[in-house]
Short mmCIF file of C-alpha atoms and ligand atoms in Angstrom, two decimals:
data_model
loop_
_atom_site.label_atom_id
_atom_site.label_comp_id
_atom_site.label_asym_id
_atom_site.label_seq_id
_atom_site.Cartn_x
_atom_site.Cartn_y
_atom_site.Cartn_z
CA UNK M 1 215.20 17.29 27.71
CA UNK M 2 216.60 18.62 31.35
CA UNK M 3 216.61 22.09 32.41
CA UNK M 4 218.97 22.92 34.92
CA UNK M 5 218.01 26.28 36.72
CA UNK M 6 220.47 27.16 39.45
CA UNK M 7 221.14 30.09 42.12
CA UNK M 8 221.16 31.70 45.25
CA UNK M 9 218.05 31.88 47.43
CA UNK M 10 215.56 34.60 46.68
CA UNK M 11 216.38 34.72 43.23
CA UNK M 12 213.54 33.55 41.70
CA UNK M 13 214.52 29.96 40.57
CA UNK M 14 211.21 28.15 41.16
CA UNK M 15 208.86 30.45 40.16
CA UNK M 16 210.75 31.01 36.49
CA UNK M 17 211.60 26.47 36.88
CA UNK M 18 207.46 26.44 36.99
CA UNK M 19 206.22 28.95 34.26
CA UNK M 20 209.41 27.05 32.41
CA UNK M 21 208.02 23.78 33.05
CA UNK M 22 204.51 24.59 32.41
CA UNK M 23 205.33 26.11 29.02
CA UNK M 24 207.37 22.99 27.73
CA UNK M 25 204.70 20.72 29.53
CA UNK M 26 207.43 18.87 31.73
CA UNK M 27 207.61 18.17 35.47
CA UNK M 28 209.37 20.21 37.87
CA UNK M 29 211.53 19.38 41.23
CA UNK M 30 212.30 22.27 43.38
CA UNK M 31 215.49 20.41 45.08
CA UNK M 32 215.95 23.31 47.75
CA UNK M 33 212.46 21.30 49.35
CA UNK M 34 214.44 17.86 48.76
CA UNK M 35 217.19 19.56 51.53
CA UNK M 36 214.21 20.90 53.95
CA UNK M 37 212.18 17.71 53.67
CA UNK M 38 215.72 15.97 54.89
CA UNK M 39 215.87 18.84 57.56
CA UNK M 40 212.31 18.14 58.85
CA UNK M 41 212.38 14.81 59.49
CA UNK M 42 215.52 15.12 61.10
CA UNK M 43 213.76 16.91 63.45
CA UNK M 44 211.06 14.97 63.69
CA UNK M 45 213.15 12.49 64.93
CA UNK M 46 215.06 14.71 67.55
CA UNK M 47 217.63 14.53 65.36
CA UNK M 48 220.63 17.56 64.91
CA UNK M 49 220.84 18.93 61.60
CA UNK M 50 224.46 19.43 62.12
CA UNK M 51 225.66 15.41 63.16
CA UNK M 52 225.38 14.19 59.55
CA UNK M 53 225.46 10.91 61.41
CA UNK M 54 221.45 11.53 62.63
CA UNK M 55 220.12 13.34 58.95
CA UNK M 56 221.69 9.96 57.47
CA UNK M 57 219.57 7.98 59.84
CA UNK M 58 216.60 10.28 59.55
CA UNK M 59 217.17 9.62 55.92
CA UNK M 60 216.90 5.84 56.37
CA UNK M 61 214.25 5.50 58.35
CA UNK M 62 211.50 7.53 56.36
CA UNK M 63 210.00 7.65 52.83
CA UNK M 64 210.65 10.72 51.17
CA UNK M 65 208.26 12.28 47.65
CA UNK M 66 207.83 14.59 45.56
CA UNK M 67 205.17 15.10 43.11
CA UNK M 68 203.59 17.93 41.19
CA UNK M 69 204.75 20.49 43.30
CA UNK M 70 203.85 18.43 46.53
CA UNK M 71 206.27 17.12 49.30
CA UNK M 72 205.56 13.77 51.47
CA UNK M 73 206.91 12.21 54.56
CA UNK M 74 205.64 9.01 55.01
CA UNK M 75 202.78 9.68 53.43
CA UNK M 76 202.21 12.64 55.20
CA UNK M 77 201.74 16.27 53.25
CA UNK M 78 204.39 18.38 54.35
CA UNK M 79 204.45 20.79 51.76
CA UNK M 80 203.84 24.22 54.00
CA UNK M 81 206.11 22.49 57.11
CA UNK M 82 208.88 22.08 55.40
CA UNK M 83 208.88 26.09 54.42
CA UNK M 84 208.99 27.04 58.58
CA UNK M 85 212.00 29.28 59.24
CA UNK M 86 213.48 26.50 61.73
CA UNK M 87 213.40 23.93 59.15
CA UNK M 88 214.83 26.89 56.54
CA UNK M 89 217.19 27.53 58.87
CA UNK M 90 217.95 23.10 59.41
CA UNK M 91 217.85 22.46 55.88
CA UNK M 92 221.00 25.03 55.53
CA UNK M 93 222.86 22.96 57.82
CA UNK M 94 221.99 19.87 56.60
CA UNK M 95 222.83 20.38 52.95
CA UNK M 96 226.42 20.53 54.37
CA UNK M 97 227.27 17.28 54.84
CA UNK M 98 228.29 15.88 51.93
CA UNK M 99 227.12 12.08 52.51
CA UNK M 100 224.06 13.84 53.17
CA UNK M 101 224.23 15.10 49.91
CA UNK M 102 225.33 12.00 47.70
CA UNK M 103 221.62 10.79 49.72
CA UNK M 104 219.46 13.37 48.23
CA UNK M 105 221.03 13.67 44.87
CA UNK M 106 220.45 10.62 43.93
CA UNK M 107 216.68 11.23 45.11
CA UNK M 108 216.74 14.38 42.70
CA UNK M 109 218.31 11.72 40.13
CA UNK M 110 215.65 9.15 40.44
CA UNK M 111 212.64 11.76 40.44
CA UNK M 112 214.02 12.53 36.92
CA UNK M 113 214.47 8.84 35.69
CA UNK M 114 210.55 8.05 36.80
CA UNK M 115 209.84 10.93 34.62
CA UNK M 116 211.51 9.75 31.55
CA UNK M 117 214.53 12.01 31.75
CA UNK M 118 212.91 14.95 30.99
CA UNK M 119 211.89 17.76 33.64
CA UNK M 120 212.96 21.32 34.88
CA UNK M 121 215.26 21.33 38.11
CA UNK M 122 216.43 24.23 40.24
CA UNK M 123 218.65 24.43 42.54
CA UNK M 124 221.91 25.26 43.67
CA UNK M 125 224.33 22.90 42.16
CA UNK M 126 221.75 21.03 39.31
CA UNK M 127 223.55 22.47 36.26
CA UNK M 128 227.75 21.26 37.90
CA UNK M 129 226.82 18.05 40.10
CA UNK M 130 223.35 16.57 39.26
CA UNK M 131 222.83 16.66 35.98
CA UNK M 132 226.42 18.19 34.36
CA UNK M 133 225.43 16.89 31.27
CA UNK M 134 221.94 18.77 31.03
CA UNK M 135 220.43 20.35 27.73
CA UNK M 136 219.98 23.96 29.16
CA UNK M 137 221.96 25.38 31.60
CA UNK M 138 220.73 28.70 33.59
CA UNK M 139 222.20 30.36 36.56
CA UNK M 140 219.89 33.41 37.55
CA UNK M 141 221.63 35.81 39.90
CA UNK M 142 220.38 39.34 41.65
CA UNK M 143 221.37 41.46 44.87
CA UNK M 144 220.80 40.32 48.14
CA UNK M 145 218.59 43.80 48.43
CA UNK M 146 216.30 42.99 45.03
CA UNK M 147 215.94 39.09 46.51
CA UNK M 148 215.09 40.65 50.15
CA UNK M 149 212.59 42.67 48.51
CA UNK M 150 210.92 39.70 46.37
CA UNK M 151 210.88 37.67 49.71
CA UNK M 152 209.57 40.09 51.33
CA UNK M 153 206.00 39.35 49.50
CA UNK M 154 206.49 35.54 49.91
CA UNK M 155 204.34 34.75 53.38
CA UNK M 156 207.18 33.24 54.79
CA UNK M 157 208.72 36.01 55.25
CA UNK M 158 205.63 38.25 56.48
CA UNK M 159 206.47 40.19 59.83
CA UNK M 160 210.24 40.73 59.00
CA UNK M 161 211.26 43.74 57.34
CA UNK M 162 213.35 43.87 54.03
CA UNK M 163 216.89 44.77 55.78
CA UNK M 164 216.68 41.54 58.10
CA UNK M 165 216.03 39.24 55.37
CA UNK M 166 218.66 40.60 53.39
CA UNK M 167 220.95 39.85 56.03
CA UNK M 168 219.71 36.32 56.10
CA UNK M 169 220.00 35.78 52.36
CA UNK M 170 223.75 36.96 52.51
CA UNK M 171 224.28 34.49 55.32
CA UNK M 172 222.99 31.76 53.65
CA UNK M 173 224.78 33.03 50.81
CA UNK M 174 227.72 32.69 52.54
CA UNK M 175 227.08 29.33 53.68
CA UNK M 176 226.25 28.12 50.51
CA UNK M 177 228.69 29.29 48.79
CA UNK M 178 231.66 28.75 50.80
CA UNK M 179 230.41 25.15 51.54
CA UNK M 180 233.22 22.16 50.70
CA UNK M 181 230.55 20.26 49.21
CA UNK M 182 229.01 21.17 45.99
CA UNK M 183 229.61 25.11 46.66
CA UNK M 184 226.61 27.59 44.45
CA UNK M 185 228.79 28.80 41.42
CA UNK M 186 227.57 28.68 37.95
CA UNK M 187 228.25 25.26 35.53
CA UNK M 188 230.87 26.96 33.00
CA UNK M 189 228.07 26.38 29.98
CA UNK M 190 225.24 27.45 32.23
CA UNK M 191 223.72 30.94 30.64
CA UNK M 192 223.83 33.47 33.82
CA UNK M 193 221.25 35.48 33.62
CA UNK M 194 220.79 39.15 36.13
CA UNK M 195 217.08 38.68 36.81
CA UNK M 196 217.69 42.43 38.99
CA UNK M 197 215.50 44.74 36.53
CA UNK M 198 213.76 41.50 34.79
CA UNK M 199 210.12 39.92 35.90
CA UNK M 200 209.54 36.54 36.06
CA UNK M 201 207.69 36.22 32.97
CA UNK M 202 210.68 37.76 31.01
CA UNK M 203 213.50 35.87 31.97
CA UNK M 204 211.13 32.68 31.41
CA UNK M 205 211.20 34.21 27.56
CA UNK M 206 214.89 33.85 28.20
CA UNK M 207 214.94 30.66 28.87
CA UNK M 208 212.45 28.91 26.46
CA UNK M 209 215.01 31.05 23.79
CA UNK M 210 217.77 28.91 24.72
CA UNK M 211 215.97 26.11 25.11
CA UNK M 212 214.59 26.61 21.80
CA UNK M 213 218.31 26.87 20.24
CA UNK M 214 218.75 23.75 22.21
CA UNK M 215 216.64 21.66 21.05
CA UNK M 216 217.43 22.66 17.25
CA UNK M 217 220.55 20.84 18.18
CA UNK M 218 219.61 17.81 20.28
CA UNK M 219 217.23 16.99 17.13
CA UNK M 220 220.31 17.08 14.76
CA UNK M 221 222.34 15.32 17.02
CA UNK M 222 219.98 13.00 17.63
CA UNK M 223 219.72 12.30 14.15
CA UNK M 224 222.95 12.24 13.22
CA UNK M 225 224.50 9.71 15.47
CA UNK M 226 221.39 7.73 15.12
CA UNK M 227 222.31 3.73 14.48
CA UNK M 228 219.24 1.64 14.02
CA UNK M 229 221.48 -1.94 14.51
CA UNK M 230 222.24 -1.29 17.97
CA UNK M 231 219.60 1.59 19.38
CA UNK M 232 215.87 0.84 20.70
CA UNK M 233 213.90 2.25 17.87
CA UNK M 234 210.99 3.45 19.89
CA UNK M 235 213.58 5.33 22.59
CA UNK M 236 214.86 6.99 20.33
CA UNK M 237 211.69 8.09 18.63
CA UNK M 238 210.70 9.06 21.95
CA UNK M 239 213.81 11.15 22.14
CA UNK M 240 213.73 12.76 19.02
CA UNK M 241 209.80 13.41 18.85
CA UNK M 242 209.94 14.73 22.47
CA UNK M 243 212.63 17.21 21.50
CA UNK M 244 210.63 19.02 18.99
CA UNK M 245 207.57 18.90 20.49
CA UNK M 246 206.63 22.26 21.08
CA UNK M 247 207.44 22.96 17.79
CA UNK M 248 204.41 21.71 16.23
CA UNK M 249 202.03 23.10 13.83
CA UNK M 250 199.77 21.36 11.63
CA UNK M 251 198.44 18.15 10.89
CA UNK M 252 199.44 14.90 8.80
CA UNK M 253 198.24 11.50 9.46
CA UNK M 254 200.60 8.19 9.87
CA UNK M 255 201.07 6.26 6.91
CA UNK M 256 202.73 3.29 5.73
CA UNK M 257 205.49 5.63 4.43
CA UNK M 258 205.71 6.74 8.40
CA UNK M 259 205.39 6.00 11.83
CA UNK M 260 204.51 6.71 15.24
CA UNK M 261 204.82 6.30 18.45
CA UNK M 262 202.33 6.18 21.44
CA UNK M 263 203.75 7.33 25.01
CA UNK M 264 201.05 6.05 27.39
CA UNK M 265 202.57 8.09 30.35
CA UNK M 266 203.07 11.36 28.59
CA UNK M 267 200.11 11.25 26.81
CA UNK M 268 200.71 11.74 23.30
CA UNK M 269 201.20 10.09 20.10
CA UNK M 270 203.75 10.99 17.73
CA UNK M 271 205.44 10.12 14.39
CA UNK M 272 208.18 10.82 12.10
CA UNK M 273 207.84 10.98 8.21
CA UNK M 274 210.14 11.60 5.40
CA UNK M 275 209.10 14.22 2.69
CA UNK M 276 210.62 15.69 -0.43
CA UNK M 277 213.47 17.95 0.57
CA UNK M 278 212.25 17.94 3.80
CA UNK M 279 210.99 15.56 7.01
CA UNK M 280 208.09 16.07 9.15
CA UNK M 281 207.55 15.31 13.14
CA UNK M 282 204.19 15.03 14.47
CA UNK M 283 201.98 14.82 17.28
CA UNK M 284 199.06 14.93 19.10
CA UNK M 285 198.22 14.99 23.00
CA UNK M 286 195.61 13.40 24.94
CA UNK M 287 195.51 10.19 23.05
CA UNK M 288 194.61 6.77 23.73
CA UNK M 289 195.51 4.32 21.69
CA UNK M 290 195.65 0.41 22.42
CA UNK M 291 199.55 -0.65 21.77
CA UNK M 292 201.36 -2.54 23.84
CA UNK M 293 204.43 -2.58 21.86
CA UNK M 294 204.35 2.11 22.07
CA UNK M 295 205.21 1.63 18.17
CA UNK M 296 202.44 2.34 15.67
CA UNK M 297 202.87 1.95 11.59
CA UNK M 298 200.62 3.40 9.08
CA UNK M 299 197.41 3.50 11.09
CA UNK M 300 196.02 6.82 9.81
CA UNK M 301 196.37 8.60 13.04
CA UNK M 302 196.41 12.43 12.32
CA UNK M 303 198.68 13.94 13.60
CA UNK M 304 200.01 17.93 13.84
CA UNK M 305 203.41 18.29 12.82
CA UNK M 306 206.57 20.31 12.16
CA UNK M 307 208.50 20.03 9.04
CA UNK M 308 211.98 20.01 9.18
CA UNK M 309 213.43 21.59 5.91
CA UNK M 310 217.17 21.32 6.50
CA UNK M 311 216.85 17.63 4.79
CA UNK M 312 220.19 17.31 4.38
CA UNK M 313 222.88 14.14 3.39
CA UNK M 314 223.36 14.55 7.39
CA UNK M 315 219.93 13.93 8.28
CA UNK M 316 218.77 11.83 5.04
CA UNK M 317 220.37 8.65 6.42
CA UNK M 318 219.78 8.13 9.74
CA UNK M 319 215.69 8.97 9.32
CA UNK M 320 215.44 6.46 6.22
CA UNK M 321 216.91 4.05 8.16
CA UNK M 322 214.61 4.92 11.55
CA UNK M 323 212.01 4.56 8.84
CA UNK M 324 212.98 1.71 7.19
CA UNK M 325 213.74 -0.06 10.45
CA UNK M 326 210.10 1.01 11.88
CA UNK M 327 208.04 -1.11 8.83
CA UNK M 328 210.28 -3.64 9.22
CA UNK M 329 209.37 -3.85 12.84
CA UNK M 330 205.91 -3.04 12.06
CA UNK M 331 205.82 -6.03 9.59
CA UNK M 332 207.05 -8.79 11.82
O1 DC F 1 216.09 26.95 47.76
P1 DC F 1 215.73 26.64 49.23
O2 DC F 1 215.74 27.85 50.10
O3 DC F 1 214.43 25.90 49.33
O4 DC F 1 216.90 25.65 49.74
C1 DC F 1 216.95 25.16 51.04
C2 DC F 1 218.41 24.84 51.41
O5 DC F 1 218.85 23.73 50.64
C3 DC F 1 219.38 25.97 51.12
O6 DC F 1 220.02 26.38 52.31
C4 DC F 1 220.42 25.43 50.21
C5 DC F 1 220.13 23.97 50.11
N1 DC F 1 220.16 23.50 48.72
C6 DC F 1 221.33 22.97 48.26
O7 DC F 1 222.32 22.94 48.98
N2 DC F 1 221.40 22.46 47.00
C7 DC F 1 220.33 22.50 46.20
N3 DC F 1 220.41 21.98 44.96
C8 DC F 1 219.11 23.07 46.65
C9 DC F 1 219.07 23.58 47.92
#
């Protein structure tokens, strides 16, 4: 699943993209530190933020990641440089350009596909340009005075007083708004939400909500256009098991009427079982299991799991024939 969370600076967008992210158990990318690591080594180089000619060749002459929070140049930890108010001030000018731009989102892009396709991104333009076609859409927005005030407490911004950051915040406002390329406006099906009299934790209760309602539908969806002829069996387990995740309860082992699936990377085991009147999705975290092929049939792993009761003609067919497909699979 991908959670877009966009908005203007100051508005709280990482710290809500990380309690978000740490609550569903998915990665997070900050992309505002995608723009300042660009800026910095720019700079490094002697470089002018402003020639998109020299951030292109900055670009292509270093090695840019991000990890867990964490930002490298070349190997090098930049995580607290690239927060400086001259490269703040660079990376504004260098998220003009829109070549620039095509560069880094298709950094943001491949940070998402080494994750599997599933993370929490915020931003400024994650929910129209990067991913437009993302689960959960948020814009959070608030007054240049209440997002002065927040930054105020960052140690950035330590020294200045509220009123001059304010004014910064509407500049870069300005800028980033205004901008030809990619301006900040929210995706048309992003919720907007005024984070002004809201803390962090609360509008995080927001947005697991939605993403709640959201992934009530990706399941379905999932399930209803399901084709096991043409699909990869275990992707799509992966899909549909990763999009009810957090919904699970209690336990139920793999049988020969089920199966599972074993995600190496993520760390879990699940499985998917038919019931009377009703299916069940399971999982369990942390374990190991030998399996080269990530598909497991009827090998008594428990499991905890969520039942879903709206067994319906919609969803009957394309699970028995996930199932059905699986012990075939299993079998040969
Ligand atoms: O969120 P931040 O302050 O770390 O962002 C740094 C700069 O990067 C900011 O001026 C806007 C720009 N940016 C952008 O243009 N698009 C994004 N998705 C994220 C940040």
């Amino acid at each position: 699943m991908v959670i877009t969370i966009d908005g203007p600076g100051g508005v709280g967008k990482s710290t809500v993209a990380g309690l978000v992210a740490e609550a569903l158990d998915l990665p997070h990318l900050e992309t505002g530190s995608t723009y300042r690591a660009a800026a910095l080594a720019t700079l490094r180089r002697g470089g002018d933020p402003a020639a998109q000619g020299d951030v292109l060749e900055a670009l292509d002459a270093v090695i840019l990641s991000f990890d867990n929070g964490t930002v490298s140049l070349d190997g090098e930890g930049v995580t607290t440089a690239i927060r400086s108010p001259e490269v703040t001030a660079a990376s504004s000018a260098v998220a003009v350009h829109p070549r620039v731009r095509e560069r880094v989102v298709d950094l943001q892009r491949s940070w998402l596909w080494n994750r599997g396709d599933s993370g929490v991104v915020d931003g400024r333009d994650i929910g129209t340009v990067v991913f437009p076609d993302a689960e959960v859409k948020v814009y959070l927005t608030a007054t240049p005075e209440v997002r002065a005030a927040r930054r105020a407490t960052d140690a950035e911004a330590a020294g200045m007083d509220v009123s001059a950051i304010a004014a910064e915040l509407a500049a870069r406002d300005h800028a980033d708004s205004t901008r030809k390329a990619s301006p900040l406006h929210p995706a048309s099906d992003a919720v907007v939400i005024d984070t002004g009299h809201l803390s962090a934790d609360q509008v995080t209760e927001i947005v697991l909500r939605h993403v709640t309602e959201a992934q009530a539908l990706t399941l379905s969806s999932l399930l209803a256009e399901h084709n096991p002829q043409v699909i990869d069996l275990t992707r799509t387990l992966r899909a549909v098991v990763r999009s009810a995740l957090p919904l699970a309860t209690e336990k139920v082992n793999i049988g020969w009427h089920g199966l599972g699936y074993h995600d190496p990377d993520a760390g879990y085991v699940a499985g998917i079982f038919p019931g009377e009147g009703s299916v069940k999705l399971g999982f369990e975290h942390g374990v190991e299991l030998p399996d080269p092929e990530g598909l497991l049939v009827g090998d008594g792993t428990q499991l905890r799991y969520v039942v879903i009761d709206e067994w319906d003609e919609k969803l009957r067919d394309p699970v028995t024939d996930l199932l059905e497909a699986a012990v075939e699979y299993g079998s040969t």
